Each structure stands twice: as C-alpha cells, then as structure tokens.
Amino acid sequence: ELLDIGGFFDKVIRDYHGDESGDKKHITDWNVDDAVDYDVKKLGQDELSMRVRVGRNLIGFNLPGEMDKDERIKFEQKMLPAFDQLMEKYGGKIHSLTPDFGDIGANPNLISK
C-alpha cells in the first residue's frame, strides 16, 4: 500500500526538489487561453501525432496493470467524453487499443485494417 511507504517517498521527492519543509506545492494550470493558436501548420510543421498515456489511476479504477478487460472497457468509456472535448477543440482522432466493448457493444474507435 502507498500509505505504508508514502513517508519514504515524500522524503525522496522533497529531497529531489530541494523542499526540506514540504511547503512547496506544484500548481498545474490546464487553462488554455483561447487567443493562443496551436496550429503547427502555421509554423511550417507537419501535423503532429500524440499518444495519451494514462500512467496514473482515476478514482474508482485500478492502475492499468491491475485492470481486467471489463475494467479497461469501463475506463475507456469514462475517458471518451474528455477525448471528445479535446478533439472538438484541437481536432484529431482516437485510436483505441481495446478490441471491443464486450456486451456493451462495438468499439467505435477500433483500429481496423
């Protein structure tokens, strides 16, 4: 359990970041100004490909290595609305690695030949 070893890792992370007191806080700001244009073609570059890797778990789901097929399907279905919002704003496509959604139905994002 993380709770059993968390104290050790807290010390390691604070040491790495030079935070002896533990008072430093990382602030993540995902707010994107609408005035910023992220079109890389305007910079003379080709289209980019991005892989979204979920390396941490969401509340209610095991870490990916501990998920069975049913949990992976539920996880992907939970993430699809977020990906839809990203595609609406930035474009792109989803290429799912989940072969099917089992009893729930066909996976609309399945990579096919």
PDB file of N, CA and C in Angstrom:
ATOM      1  N   GLU A   1       0.828  -1.190   0.000  1.00  0.00           N
ATOM      2  CA  GLU A   1       0.000   0.000   0.000  1.00  0.00           C
ATOM      3  C   GLU A   1       0.875   1.257   0.000  1.00  0.00           C
ATOM      4  N   LEU A   2       0.440   2.233  -0.755  1.00  0.00           N
ATOM      5  CA  LEU A   2       1.158   3.501  -0.814  1.00  0.00           C
ATOM      6  C   LEU A   2       1.223   4.160   0.557  1.00  0.00           C
ATOM      7  N   LEU A   3       0.164   4.006   1.341  1.00  0.00           N
ATOM      8  CA  LEU A   3       0.149   4.632   2.667  1.00  0.00           C
ATOM      9  C   LEU A   3       1.272   4.092   3.554  1.00  0.00           C
ATOM     10  N   ASP A   4       1.652   2.837   3.327  1.00  0.00           N
ATOM     11  CA  ASP A   4       2.707   2.232   4.131  1.00  0.00           C
ATOM     12  C   ASP A   4       4.089   2.774   3.776  1.00  0.00           C
ATOM     13  N   ILE A   5       4.287   3.153   2.527  1.00  0.00           N
ATOM     14  CA  ILE A   5       5.621   3.606   2.081  1.00  0.00           C
ATOM     15  C   ILE A   5       5.638   5.072   1.687  1.00  0.00           C
ATOM     16  N   GLY A   6       4.481   5.749   1.806  1.00  0.00           N
ATOM     17  CA  GLY A   6       4.372   7.146   1.394  1.00  0.00           C
ATOM     18  C   GLY A   6       5.359   8.060   2.093  1.00  0.00           C
ATOM     19  N   GLY A   7       5.617   7.820   3.380  1.00  0.00           N
ATOM     20  CA  GLY A   7       6.558   8.662   4.115  1.00  0.00           C
ATOM     21  C   GLY A   7       7.947   8.631   3.511  1.00  0.00           C
ATOM     22  N   PHE A   8       8.376   7.453   3.071  1.00  0.00           N
ATOM     23  CA  PHE A   8       9.684   7.320   2.425  1.00  0.00           C
ATOM     24  C   PHE A   8       9.725   8.131   1.136  1.00  0.00           C
ATOM     25  N   PHE A   9       8.707   7.944   0.277  1.00  0.00           N
ATOM     26  CA  PHE A   9       8.697   8.642  -0.997  1.00  0.00           C
ATOM     27  C   PHE A   9       8.525  10.142  -0.828  1.00  0.00           C
ATOM     28  N   ASP A  10       7.768  10.571   0.168  1.00  0.00           N
ATOM     29  CA  ASP A  10       7.650  12.003   0.441  1.00  0.00           C
ATOM     30  C   ASP A  10       9.030  12.608   0.683  1.00  0.00           C
ATOM     31  N   LYS A  11       9.846  11.935   1.485  1.00  0.00           N
ATOM     32  CA  LYS A  11      11.193  12.432   1.783  1.00  0.00           C
ATOM     33  C   LYS A  11      12.067  12.446   0.535  1.00  0.00           C
ATOM     34  N   VAL A  12      11.975  11.403  -0.284  1.00  0.00           N
ATOM     35  CA  VAL A  12      12.771  11.329  -1.515  1.00  0.00           C
ATOM     36  C   VAL A  12      12.376  12.466  -2.464  1.00  0.00           C
ATOM     37  N   ILE A  13      11.088  12.674  -2.634  1.00  0.00           N
ATOM     38  CA  ILE A  13      10.605  13.716  -3.552  1.00  0.00           C
ATOM     39  C   ILE A  13      10.975  15.103  -3.039  1.00  0.00           C
ATOM     40  N   ARG A  14      10.809  15.335  -1.738  1.00  0.00           N
ATOM     41  CA  ARG A  14      11.191  16.643  -1.182  1.00  0.00           C
ATOM     42  C   ARG A  14      12.683  16.882  -1.345  1.00  0.00           C
ATOM     43  N   ASP A  15      13.501  15.861  -1.144  1.00  0.00           N
ATOM     44  CA  ASP A  15      14.945  15.997  -1.308  1.00  0.00           C
ATOM     45  C   ASP A  15      15.287  16.330  -2.765  1.00  0.00           C
ATOM     46  N   TYR A  16      14.657  15.635  -3.684  1.00  0.00           N
ATOM     47  CA  TYR A  16      14.910  15.853  -5.113  1.00  0.00           C
ATOM     48  C   TYR A  16      14.582  17.290  -5.521  1.00  0.00           C
ATOM     49  N   HIS A  17      13.499  17.829  -4.965  1.00  0.00           N
ATOM     50  CA  HIS A  17      13.056  19.173  -5.323  1.00  0.00           C
ATOM     51  C   HIS A  17      13.583  20.256  -4.386  1.00  0.00           C
ATOM     52  N   GLY A  18      14.459  19.878  -3.453  1.00  0.00           N
ATOM     53  CA  GLY A  18      15.020  20.858  -2.538  1.00  0.00           C
ATOM     54  C   GLY A  18      13.989  21.486  -1.628  1.00  0.00           C
ATOM     55  N   ASP A  19      13.062  20.702  -1.145  1.00  0.00           N
ATOM     56  CA  ASP A  19      11.964  21.199  -0.321  1.00  0.00           C
ATOM     57  C   ASP A  19      12.020  20.511   1.047  1.00  0.00           C
ATOM     58  N   GLU A  20      12.910  20.972   1.891  1.00  0.00           N
ATOM     59  CA  GLU A  20      13.102  20.334   3.192  1.00  0.00           C
ATOM     60  C   GLU A  20      11.855  20.404   4.068  1.00  0.00           C
ATOM     61  N   SER A  21      11.102  21.498   3.958  1.00  0.00           N
ATOM     62  CA  SER A  21       9.942  21.693   4.835  1.00  0.00           C
ATOM     63  C   SER A  21       8.683  20.982   4.340  1.00  0.00           C
ATOM     64  N   GLY A  22       8.631  20.686   3.052  1.00  0.00           N
ATOM     65  CA  GLY A  22       7.412  20.105   2.484  1.00  0.00           C
ATOM     66  C   GLY A  22       6.352  21.142   2.181  1.00  0.00           C
ATOM     67  N   ASP A  23       6.743  22.430   2.207  1.00  0.00           N
ATOM     68  CA  ASP A  23       5.783  23.508   1.977  1.00  0.00           C
ATOM     69  C   ASP A  23       5.567  23.837   0.496  1.00  0.00           C
ATOM     70  N   LYS A  24       6.516  23.453  -0.369  1.00  0.00           N
ATOM     71  CA  LYS A  24       6.364  23.761  -1.790  1.00  0.00           C
ATOM     72  C   LYS A  24       5.185  22.979  -2.355  1.00  0.00           C
ATOM     73  N   LYS A  25       4.446  23.614  -3.234  1.00  0.00           N
ATOM     74  CA  LYS A  25       3.300  22.969  -3.875  1.00  0.00           C
ATOM     75  C   LYS A  25       3.418  23.154  -5.377  1.00  0.00           C
ATOM     76  N   HIS A  26       3.216  22.067  -6.102  1.00  0.00           N
ATOM     77  CA  HIS A  26       3.197  22.148  -7.561  1.00  0.00           C
ATOM     78  C   HIS A  26       1.808  22.595  -7.995  1.00  0.00           C
ATOM     79  N   ILE A  27       1.747  23.615  -8.804  1.00  0.00           N
ATOM     80  CA  ILE A  27       0.467  24.117  -9.290  1.00  0.00           C
ATOM     81  C   ILE A  27       0.363  23.788 -10.770  1.00  0.00           C
ATOM     82  N   THR A  28      -0.643  23.038 -11.127  1.00  0.00           N
ATOM     83  CA  THR A  28      -0.887  22.697 -12.522  1.00  0.00           C
ATOM     84  C   THR A  28      -2.021  23.559 -13.019  1.00  0.00           C
ATOM     85  N   ASP A  29      -1.780  24.276 -14.090  1.00  0.00           N
ATOM     86  CA  ASP A  29      -2.805  25.130 -14.659  1.00  0.00           C
ATOM     87  C   ASP A  29      -3.071  24.670 -16.091  1.00  0.00           C
ATOM     88  N   TRP A  30      -4.174  23.983 -16.284  1.00  0.00           N
ATOM     89  CA  TRP A  30      -4.522  23.472 -17.601  1.00  0.00           C
ATOM     90  C   TRP A  30      -5.372  24.485 -18.380  1.00  0.00           C
ATOM     91  N   ASN A  31      -5.526  25.679 -17.862  1.00  0.00           N
ATOM     92  CA  ASN A  31      -6.301  26.689 -18.546  1.00  0.00           C
ATOM     93  C   ASN A  31      -5.542  27.144 -19.792  1.00  0.00           C
ATOM     94  N   VAL A  32      -6.196  27.038 -20.924  1.00  0.00           N
ATOM     95  CA  VAL A  32      -5.565  27.418 -22.185  1.00  0.00           C
ATOM     96  C   VAL A  32      -6.283  28.659 -22.703  1.00  0.00           C
ATOM     97  N   ASP A  33      -5.519  29.709 -22.901  1.00  0.00           N
ATOM     98  CA  ASP A  33      -6.076  30.955 -23.402  1.00  0.00           C
ATOM     99  C   ASP A  33      -6.614  30.744 -24.821  1.00  0.00           C
ATOM    100  N   ASP A  34      -7.867  31.118 -25.051  1.00  0.00           N
ATOM    101  CA  ASP A  34      -8.466  30.944 -26.375  1.00  0.00           C
ATOM    102  C   ASP A  34      -7.763  31.764 -27.445  1.00  0.00           C
ATOM    103  N   ALA A  35      -7.041  32.795 -27.058  1.00  0.00           N
ATOM    104  CA  ALA A  35      -6.352  33.645 -28.020  1.00  0.00           C
ATOM    105  C   ALA A  35      -5.096  32.975 -28.581  1.00  0.00           C
ATOM    106  N   VAL A  36      -4.618  31.915 -27.943  1.00  0.00           N
ATOM    107  CA  VAL A  36      -3.414  31.231 -28.400  1.00  0.00           C
ATOM    108  C   VAL A  36      -3.778  30.290 -29.529  1.00  0.00           C
ATOM    109  N   ASP A  37      -3.020  30.331 -30.629  1.00  0.00           N
ATOM    110  CA  ASP A  37      -3.267  29.466 -31.778  1.00  0.00           C
ATOM    111  C   ASP A  37      -2.235  28.350 -31.784  1.00  0.00           C
ATOM    112  N   TYR A  38      -2.695  27.105 -31.644  1.00  0.00           N
ATOM    113  CA  TYR A  38      -1.797  25.958 -31.579  1.00  0.00           C
ATOM    114  C   TYR A  38      -1.690  25.227 -32.910  1.00  0.00           C
ATOM    115  N   ASP A  39      -2.032  25.874 -34.013  1.00  0.00           N
ATOM    116  CA  ASP A  39      -1.968  25.246 -35.322  1.00  0.00           C
ATOM    117  C   ASP A  39      -0.507  25.179 -35.775  1.00  0.00           C
ATOM    118  N   VAL A  40       0.086  23.975 -35.716  1.00  0.00           N
ATOM    119  CA  VAL A  40       1.508  23.827 -36.048  1.00  0.00           C
ATOM    120  C   VAL A  40       1.771  24.006 -37.534  1.00  0.00           C
ATOM    121  N   LYS A  41       0.735  23.837 -38.369  1.00  0.00           N
ATOM    122  CA  LYS A  41       0.920  24.050 -39.806  1.00  0.00           C
ATOM    123  C   LYS A  41       1.288  25.508 -40.098  1.00  0.00           C
ATOM    124  N   LYS A  42       0.767  26.424 -39.286  1.00  0.00           N
ATOM    125  CA  LYS A  42       1.095  27.839 -39.465  1.00  0.00           C
ATOM    126  C   LYS A  42       2.550  28.121 -39.114  1.00  0.00           C
ATOM    127  N   LEU A  43       3.164  27.203 -38.382  1.00  0.00           N
ATOM    128  CA  LEU A  43       4.579  27.334 -38.048  1.00  0.00           C
ATOM    129  C   LEU A  43       5.461  26.613 -39.059  1.00  0.00           C
ATOM    130  N   GLY A  44       4.839  26.092 -40.129  1.00  0.00           N
ATOM    131  CA  GLY A  44       5.590  25.393 -41.162  1.00  0.00           C
ATOM    132  C   GLY A  44       5.907  23.948 -40.809  1.00  0.00           C
ATOM    133  N   GLN A  45       5.213  23.390 -39.828  1.00  0.00           N
ATOM    134  CA  GLN A  45       5.456  21.999 -39.437  1.00  0.00           C
ATOM    135  C   GLN A  45       4.318  21.114 -39.918  1.00  0.00           C
ATOM    136  N   ASP A  46       4.622  19.823 -40.047  1.00  0.00           N
ATOM    137  CA  ASP A  46       3.598  18.851 -40.419  1.00  0.00           C
ATOM    138  C   ASP A  46       2.692  18.592 -39.223  1.00  0.00           C
ATOM    139  N   GLU A  47       1.600  17.897 -39.498  1.00  0.00           N
ATOM    140  CA  GLU A  47       0.703  17.521 -38.414  1.00  0.00           C
ATOM    141  C   GLU A  47       1.451  16.669 -37.401  1.00  0.00           C
ATOM    142  N   LEU A  48       1.023  16.773 -36.170  1.00  0.00           N
ATOM    143  CA  LEU A  48       1.643  16.016 -35.100  1.00  0.00           C
ATOM    144  C   LEU A  48       0.768  14.834 -34.708  1.00  0.00           C
ATOM    145  N   SER A  49       1.398  13.835 -34.152  1.00  0.00           N
ATOM    146  CA  SER A  49       0.681  12.716 -33.584  1.00  0.00           C
ATOM    147  C   SER A  49       0.978  12.697 -32.104  1.00  0.00           C
ATOM    148  N   MET A  50      -0.037  12.463 -31.298  1.00  0.00           N
ATOM    149  CA  MET A  50       0.163  12.469 -29.858  1.00  0.00           C
ATOM    150  C   MET A  50      -0.441  11.210 -29.264  1.00  0.00           C
ATOM    151  N   ARG A  51       0.264  10.630 -28.359  1.00  0.00           N
ATOM    152  CA  ARG A  51      -0.241   9.460 -27.649  1.00  0.00           C
ATOM    153  C   ARG A  51      -0.581   9.901 -26.232  1.00  0.00           C
ATOM    154  N   VAL A  52      -1.791   9.631 -25.819  1.00  0.00           N
ATOM    155  CA  VAL A  52      -2.195   9.928 -24.456  1.00  0.00           C
ATOM    156  C   VAL A  52      -1.981   8.670 -23.650  1.00  0.00           C
ATOM    157  N   ARG A  53      -1.097   8.724 -22.707  1.00  0.00           N
ATOM    158  CA  ARG A  53      -0.807   7.577 -21.858  1.00  0.00           C
ATOM    159  C   ARG A  53      -1.304   7.907 -20.463  1.00  0.00           C
ATOM    160  N   VAL A  54      -2.147   7.059 -19.966  1.00  0.00           N
ATOM    161  CA  VAL A  54      -2.655   7.263 -18.619  1.00  0.00           C
ATOM    162  C   VAL A  54      -1.803   6.414 -17.692  1.00  0.00           C
ATOM    163  N   GLY A  55      -0.900   7.056 -16.988  1.00  0.00           N
ATOM    164  CA  GLY A  55       0.017   6.345 -16.117  1.00  0.00           C
ATOM    165  C   GLY A  55      -0.424   6.342 -14.665  1.00  0.00           C
ATOM    166  N   ARG A  56      -1.437   7.078 -14.369  1.00  0.00           N
ATOM    167  CA  ARG A  56      -1.958   7.118 -13.001  1.00  0.00           C
ATOM    168  C   ARG A  56      -3.415   6.733 -13.044  1.00  0.00           C
ATOM    169  N   ASN A  57      -3.915   6.344 -11.931  1.00  0.00           N
ATOM    170  CA  ASN A  57      -5.298   5.878 -11.931  1.00  0.00           C
ATOM    171  C   ASN A  57      -6.286   7.000 -11.636  1.00  0.00           C
ATOM    172  N   LEU A  58      -7.507   6.761 -12.025  1.00  0.00           N
ATOM    173  CA  LEU A  58      -8.619   7.629 -11.665  1.00  0.00           C
ATOM    174  C   LEU A  58      -9.309   6.993 -10.470  1.00  0.00           C
ATOM    175  N   ILE A  59      -9.952   7.806  -9.678  1.00  0.00           N
ATOM    176  CA  ILE A  59     -10.695   7.269  -8.538  1.00  0.00           C
ATOM    177  C   ILE A  59     -11.712   6.253  -9.060  1.00  0.00           C
ATOM    178  N   GLY A  60     -11.731   5.103  -8.444  1.00  0.00           N
ATOM    179  CA  GLY A  60     -12.663   4.064  -8.841  1.00  0.00           C
ATOM    180  C   GLY A  60     -12.086   3.033  -9.786  1.00  0.00           C
ATOM    181  N   PHE A  61     -10.831   3.231 -10.231  1.00  0.00           N
ATOM    182  CA  PHE A  61     -10.194   2.301 -11.149  1.00  0.00           C
ATOM    183  C   PHE A  61      -8.844   1.881 -10.598  1.00  0.00           C
ATOM    184  N   ASN A  62      -8.479   0.633 -10.864  1.00  0.00           N
ATOM    185  CA  ASN A  62      -7.138   0.163 -10.521  1.00  0.00           C
ATOM    186  C   ASN A  62      -6.123   0.803 -11.446  1.00  0.00           C
ATOM    187  N   LEU A  63      -4.855   0.715 -11.090  1.00  0.00           N
ATOM    188  CA  LEU A  63      -3.800   1.116 -12.010  1.00  0.00           C
ATOM    189  C   LEU A  63      -3.875   0.213 -13.235  1.00  0.00           C
ATOM    190  N   PRO A  64      -3.477   0.697 -14.417  1.00  0.00           N
ATOM    191  CA  PRO A  64      -3.655  -0.075 -15.646  1.00  0.00           C
ATOM    192  C   PRO A  64      -3.147  -1.520 -15.589  1.00  0.00           C
ATOM    193  N   GLY A  65      -2.049  -1.763 -14.941  1.00  0.00           N
ATOM    194  CA  GLY A  65      -1.516  -3.114 -14.874  1.00  0.00           C
ATOM    195  C   GLY A  65      -2.381  -4.081 -14.103  1.00  0.00           C
ATOM    196  N   GLU A  66      -3.258  -3.569 -13.267  1.00  0.00           N
ATOM    197  CA  GLU A  66      -4.133  -4.412 -12.455  1.00  0.00           C
ATOM    198  C   GLU A  66      -5.546  -4.525 -13.028  1.00  0.00           C
ATOM    199  N   MET A  67      -5.816  -3.827 -14.139  1.00  0.00           N
ATOM    200  CA  MET A  67      -7.163  -3.839 -14.711  1.00  0.00           C
ATOM    201  C   MET A  67      -7.409  -5.122 -15.499  1.00  0.00           C
ATOM    202  N   ASP A  68      -8.624  -5.648 -15.387  1.00  0.00           N
ATOM    203  CA  ASP A  68      -9.017  -6.729 -16.281  1.00  0.00           C
ATOM    204  C   ASP A  68      -9.722  -6.090 -17.482  1.00  0.00           C
ATOM    205  N   LYS A  69     -10.143  -6.916 -18.432  1.00  0.00           N
ATOM    206  CA  LYS A  69     -10.736  -6.393 -19.662  1.00  0.00           C
ATOM    207  C   LYS A  69     -11.966  -5.532 -19.377  1.00  0.00           C
ATOM    208  N   ASP A  70     -12.850  -6.011 -18.506  1.00  0.00           N
ATOM    209  CA  ASP A  70     -14.078  -5.260 -18.216  1.00  0.00           C
ATOM    210  C   ASP A  70     -13.771  -3.888 -17.630  1.00  0.00           C
ATOM    211  N   GLU A  71     -12.776  -3.833 -16.729  1.00  0.00           N
ATOM    212  CA  GLU A  71     -12.431  -2.546 -16.120  1.00  0.00           C
ATOM    213  C   GLU A  71     -11.795  -1.615 -17.150  1.00  0.00           C
ATOM    214  N   ARG A  72     -10.974  -2.166 -18.059  1.00  0.00           N
ATOM    215  CA  ARG A  72     -10.378  -1.334 -19.122  1.00  0.00           C
ATOM    216  C   ARG A  72     -11.453  -0.734 -20.012  1.00  0.00           C
ATOM    217  N   ILE A  73     -12.475  -1.520 -20.317  1.00  0.00           N
ATOM    218  CA  ILE A  73     -13.574  -1.013 -21.145  1.00  0.00           C
ATOM    219  C   ILE A  73     -14.295   0.120 -20.424  1.00  0.00           C
ATOM    220  N   LYS A  74     -14.610  -0.071 -19.151  1.00  0.00           N
ATOM    221  CA  LYS A  74     -15.281   0.978 -18.375  1.00  0.00           C
ATOM    222  C   LYS A  74     -14.408   2.223 -18.276  1.00  0.00           C
ATOM    223  N   PHE A  75     -13.092   2.019 -18.100  1.00  0.00           N
ATOM    224  CA  PHE A  75     -12.153   3.129 -18.009  1.00  0.00           C
ATOM    225  C   PHE A  75     -12.147   3.922 -19.318  1.00  0.00           C
ATOM    226  N   GLU A  76     -12.028   3.215 -20.435  1.00  0.00           N
ATOM    227  CA  GLU A  76     -12.003   3.903 -21.726  1.00  0.00           C
ATOM    228  C   GLU A  76     -13.304   4.646 -21.968  1.00  0.00           C
ATOM    229  N   GLN A  77     -14.419   4.030 -21.634  1.00  0.00           N
ATOM    230  CA  GLN A  77     -15.703   4.704 -21.829  1.00  0.00           C
ATOM    231  C   GLN A  77     -15.813   5.957 -20.967  1.00  0.00           C
ATOM    232  N   LYS A  78     -15.228   5.928 -19.786  1.00  0.00           N
ATOM    233  CA  LYS A  78     -15.244   7.113 -18.926  1.00  0.00           C
ATOM    234  C   LYS A  78     -14.386   8.232 -19.527  1.00  0.00           C
ATOM    235  N   MET A  79     -13.289   7.852 -20.212  1.00  0.00           N
ATOM    236  CA  MET A  79     -12.378   8.850 -20.775  1.00  0.00           C
ATOM    237  C   MET A  79     -12.861   9.425 -22.107  1.00  0.00           C
ATOM    238  N   LEU A  80     -13.701   8.705 -22.822  1.00  0.00           N
ATOM    239  CA  LEU A  80     -14.124   9.155 -24.148  1.00  0.00           C
ATOM    240  C   LEU A  80     -14.724  10.552 -24.169  1.00  0.00           C
ATOM    241  N   PRO A  81     -15.587  10.950 -23.215  1.00  0.00           N
ATOM    242  CA  PRO A  81     -16.104  12.324 -23.248  1.00  0.00           C
ATOM    243  C   PRO A  81     -14.993  13.389 -23.136  1.00  0.00           C
ATOM    244  N   ALA A  82     -13.971  13.104 -22.347  1.00  0.00           N
ATOM    245  CA  ALA A  82     -12.858  14.058 -22.242  1.00  0.00           C
ATOM    246  C   ALA A  82     -12.110  14.145 -23.566  1.00  0.00           C
ATOM    247  N   PHE A  83     -11.892  12.988 -24.215  1.00  0.00           N
ATOM    248  CA  PHE A  83     -11.222  12.996 -25.514  1.00  0.00           C
ATOM    249  C   PHE A  83     -12.072  13.694 -26.568  1.00  0.00           C
ATOM    250  N   ASP A  84     -13.400  13.545 -26.476  1.00  0.00           N
ATOM    251  CA  ASP A  84     -14.291  14.244 -27.410  1.00  0.00           C
ATOM    252  C   ASP A  84     -14.107  15.758 -27.294  1.00  0.00           C
ATOM    253  N   GLN A  85     -13.981  16.249 -26.073  1.00  0.00           N
ATOM    254  CA  GLN A  85     -13.773  17.687 -25.874  1.00  0.00           C
ATOM    255  C   GLN A  85     -12.437  18.129 -26.464  1.00  0.00           C
ATOM    256  N   LEU A  86     -11.404  17.308 -26.286  1.00  0.00           N
ATOM    257  CA  LEU A  86     -10.094  17.644 -26.863  1.00  0.00           C
ATOM    258  C   LEU A  86     -10.158  17.661 -28.386  1.00  0.00           C
ATOM    259  N   MET A  87     -10.844  16.672 -28.967  1.00  0.00           N
ATOM    260  CA  MET A  87     -10.952  16.617 -30.429  1.00  0.00           C
ATOM    261  C   MET A  87     -11.759  17.786 -30.961  1.00  0.00           C
ATOM    262  N   GLU A  88     -12.798  18.177 -30.231  1.00  0.00           N
ATOM    263  CA  GLU A  88     -13.614  19.308 -30.661  1.00  0.00           C
ATOM    264  C   GLU A  88     -12.777  20.589 -30.719  1.00  0.00           C
ATOM    265  N   LYS A  89     -11.910  20.758 -29.744  1.00  0.00           N
ATOM    266  CA  LYS A  89     -11.115  21.976 -29.670  1.00  0.00           C
ATOM    267  C   LYS A  89      -9.870  21.929 -30.560  1.00  0.00           C
ATOM    268  N   TYR A  90      -9.217  20.742 -30.623  1.00  0.00           N
ATOM    269  CA  TYR A  90      -7.923  20.657 -31.307  1.00  0.00           C
ATOM    270  C   TYR A  90      -7.929  19.744 -32.525  1.00  0.00           C
ATOM    271  N   GLY A  91      -9.014  19.023 -32.754  1.00  0.00           N
ATOM    272  CA  GLY A  91      -9.061  18.081 -33.866  1.00  0.00           C
ATOM    273  C   GLY A  91      -8.440  16.754 -33.480  1.00  0.00           C
ATOM    274  N   GLY A  92      -8.196  15.935 -34.462  1.00  0.00           N
ATOM    275  CA  GLY A  92      -7.543  14.656 -34.229  1.00  0.00           C
ATOM    276  C   GLY A  92      -8.522  13.508 -34.171  1.00  0.00           C
ATOM    277  N   LYS A  93      -7.996  12.323 -33.868  1.00  0.00           N
ATOM    278  CA  LYS A  93      -8.787  11.095 -33.828  1.00  0.00           C
ATOM    279  C   LYS A  93      -8.360  10.260 -32.631  1.00  0.00           C
ATOM    280  N   ILE A  94      -9.202   9.318 -32.273  1.00  0.00           N
ATOM    281  CA  ILE A  94      -8.875   8.354 -31.229  1.00  0.00           C
ATOM    282  C   ILE A  94      -8.619   7.019 -31.906  1.00  0.00           C
ATOM    283  N   HIS A  95      -7.538   6.369 -31.532  1.00  0.00           N
ATOM    284  CA  HIS A  95      -7.247   5.018 -31.999  1.00  0.00           C
ATOM    285  C   HIS A  95      -7.166   4.137 -30.762  1.00  0.00           C
ATOM    286  N   SER A  96      -8.223   3.417 -30.515  1.00  0.00           N
ATOM    287  CA  SER A  96      -8.337   2.613 -29.308  1.00  0.00           C
ATOM    288  C   SER A  96      -7.550   1.321 -29.423  1.00  0.00           C
ATOM    289  N   LEU A  97      -6.998   0.885 -28.305  1.00  0.00           N
ATOM    290  CA  LEU A  97      -6.339  -0.412 -28.237  1.00  0.00           C
ATOM    291  C   LEU A  97      -7.268  -1.472 -27.661  1.00  0.00           C
ATOM    292  N   THR A  98      -8.479  -1.072 -27.274  1.00  0.00           N
ATOM    293  CA  THR A  98      -9.462  -2.009 -26.741  1.00  0.00           C
ATOM    294  C   THR A  98     -10.181  -2.649 -27.928  1.00  0.00           C
ATOM    295  N   PRO A  99     -10.063  -3.977 -28.113  1.00  0.00           N
ATOM    296  CA  PRO A  99     -10.606  -4.594 -29.324  1.00  0.00           C
ATOM    297  C   PRO A  99     -12.125  -4.516 -29.452  1.00  0.00           C
ATOM    298  N   ASP A 100     -12.830  -4.606 -28.363  1.00  0.00           N
ATOM    299  CA  ASP A 100     -14.285  -4.481 -28.415  1.00  0.00           C
ATOM    300  C   ASP A 100     -14.779  -4.075 -27.034  1.00  0.00           C
ATOM    301  N   PHE A 101     -16.030  -3.676 -26.972  1.00  0.00           N
ATOM    302  CA  PHE A 101     -16.622  -3.275 -25.699  1.00  0.00           C
ATOM    303  C   PHE A 101     -17.467  -4.396 -25.114  1.00  0.00           C
ATOM    304  N   GLY A 102     -17.208  -5.646 -25.540  1.00  0.00           N
ATOM    305  CA  GLY A 102     -17.898  -6.792 -24.966  1.00  0.00           C
ATOM    306  C   GLY A 102     -19.399  -6.697 -25.126  1.00  0.00           C
ATOM    307  N   ASP A 103     -20.116  -6.969 -24.046  1.00  0.00           N
ATOM    308  CA  ASP A 103     -21.581  -6.960 -24.071  1.00  0.00           C
ATOM    309  C   ASP A 103     -22.152  -5.561 -24.294  1.00  0.00           C
ATOM    310  N   ILE A 104     -21.336  -4.544 -24.075  1.00  0.00           N
ATOM    311  CA  ILE A 104     -21.801  -3.165 -24.190  1.00  0.00           C
ATOM    312  C   ILE A 104     -21.987  -2.774 -25.668  1.00  0.00           C
ATOM    313  N   GLY A 105     -21.217  -3.417 -26.558  1.00  0.00           N
ATOM    314  CA  GLY A 105     -21.348  -3.122 -27.988  1.00  0.00           C
ATOM    315  C   GLY A 105     -20.008  -2.929 -28.652  1.00  0.00           C
ATOM    316  N   ALA A 106     -20.072  -2.607 -29.919  1.00  0.00           N
ATOM    317  CA  ALA A 106     -18.857  -2.424 -30.707  1.00  0.00           C
ATOM    318  C   ALA A 106     -18.116  -1.163 -30.277  1.00  0.00           C
ATOM    319  N   ASN A 107     -16.811  -1.211 -30.358  1.00  0.00           N
ATOM    320  CA  ASN A 107     -15.982  -0.051 -30.057  1.00  0.00           C
ATOM    321  C   ASN A 107     -15.903   0.818 -31.312  1.00  0.00           C
ATOM    322  N   PRO A 108     -16.440   2.024 -31.284  1.00  0.00           N
ATOM    323  CA  PRO A 108     -16.440   2.875 -32.474  1.00  0.00           C
ATOM    324  C   PRO A 108     -15.053   3.402 -32.847  1.00  0.00           C
ATOM    325  N   ASN A 109     -14.093   3.252 -31.959  1.00  0.00           N
ATOM    326  CA  ASN A 109     -12.756   3.790 -32.207  1.00  0.00           C
ATOM    327  C   ASN A 109     -11.729   2.707 -32.512  1.00  0.00           C
ATOM    328  N   LEU A 110     -12.187   1.494 -32.804  1.00  0.00           N
ATOM    329  CA  LEU A 110     -11.298   0.375 -33.029  1.00  0.00           C
ATOM    330  C   LEU A 110     -10.429   0.617 -34.265  1.00  0.00           C
ATOM    331  N   ILE A 111      -9.141   0.316 -34.138  1.00  0.00           N
ATOM    332  CA  ILE A 111      -8.237   0.384 -35.277  1.00  0.00           C
ATOM    333  C   ILE A 111      -8.535  -0.845 -36.133  1.00  0.00           C
ATOM    334  N   SER A 112      -8.822  -0.639 -37.401  1.00  0.00           N
ATOM    335  CA  SER A 112      -9.091  -1.769 -38.291  1.00  0.00           C
ATOM    336  C   SER A 112      -8.168  -1.686 -39.495  1.00  0.00           C
ATOM    337  N   LYS A 113      -8.074  -2.789 -40.230  1.00  0.00           N
ATOM    338  CA  LYS A 113      -7.193  -2.848 -41.414  1.00  0.00           C
ATOM    339  C   LYS A 113      -7.751  -2.042 -42.537  1.00  0.00           C
TER     340      LYS A 113
END
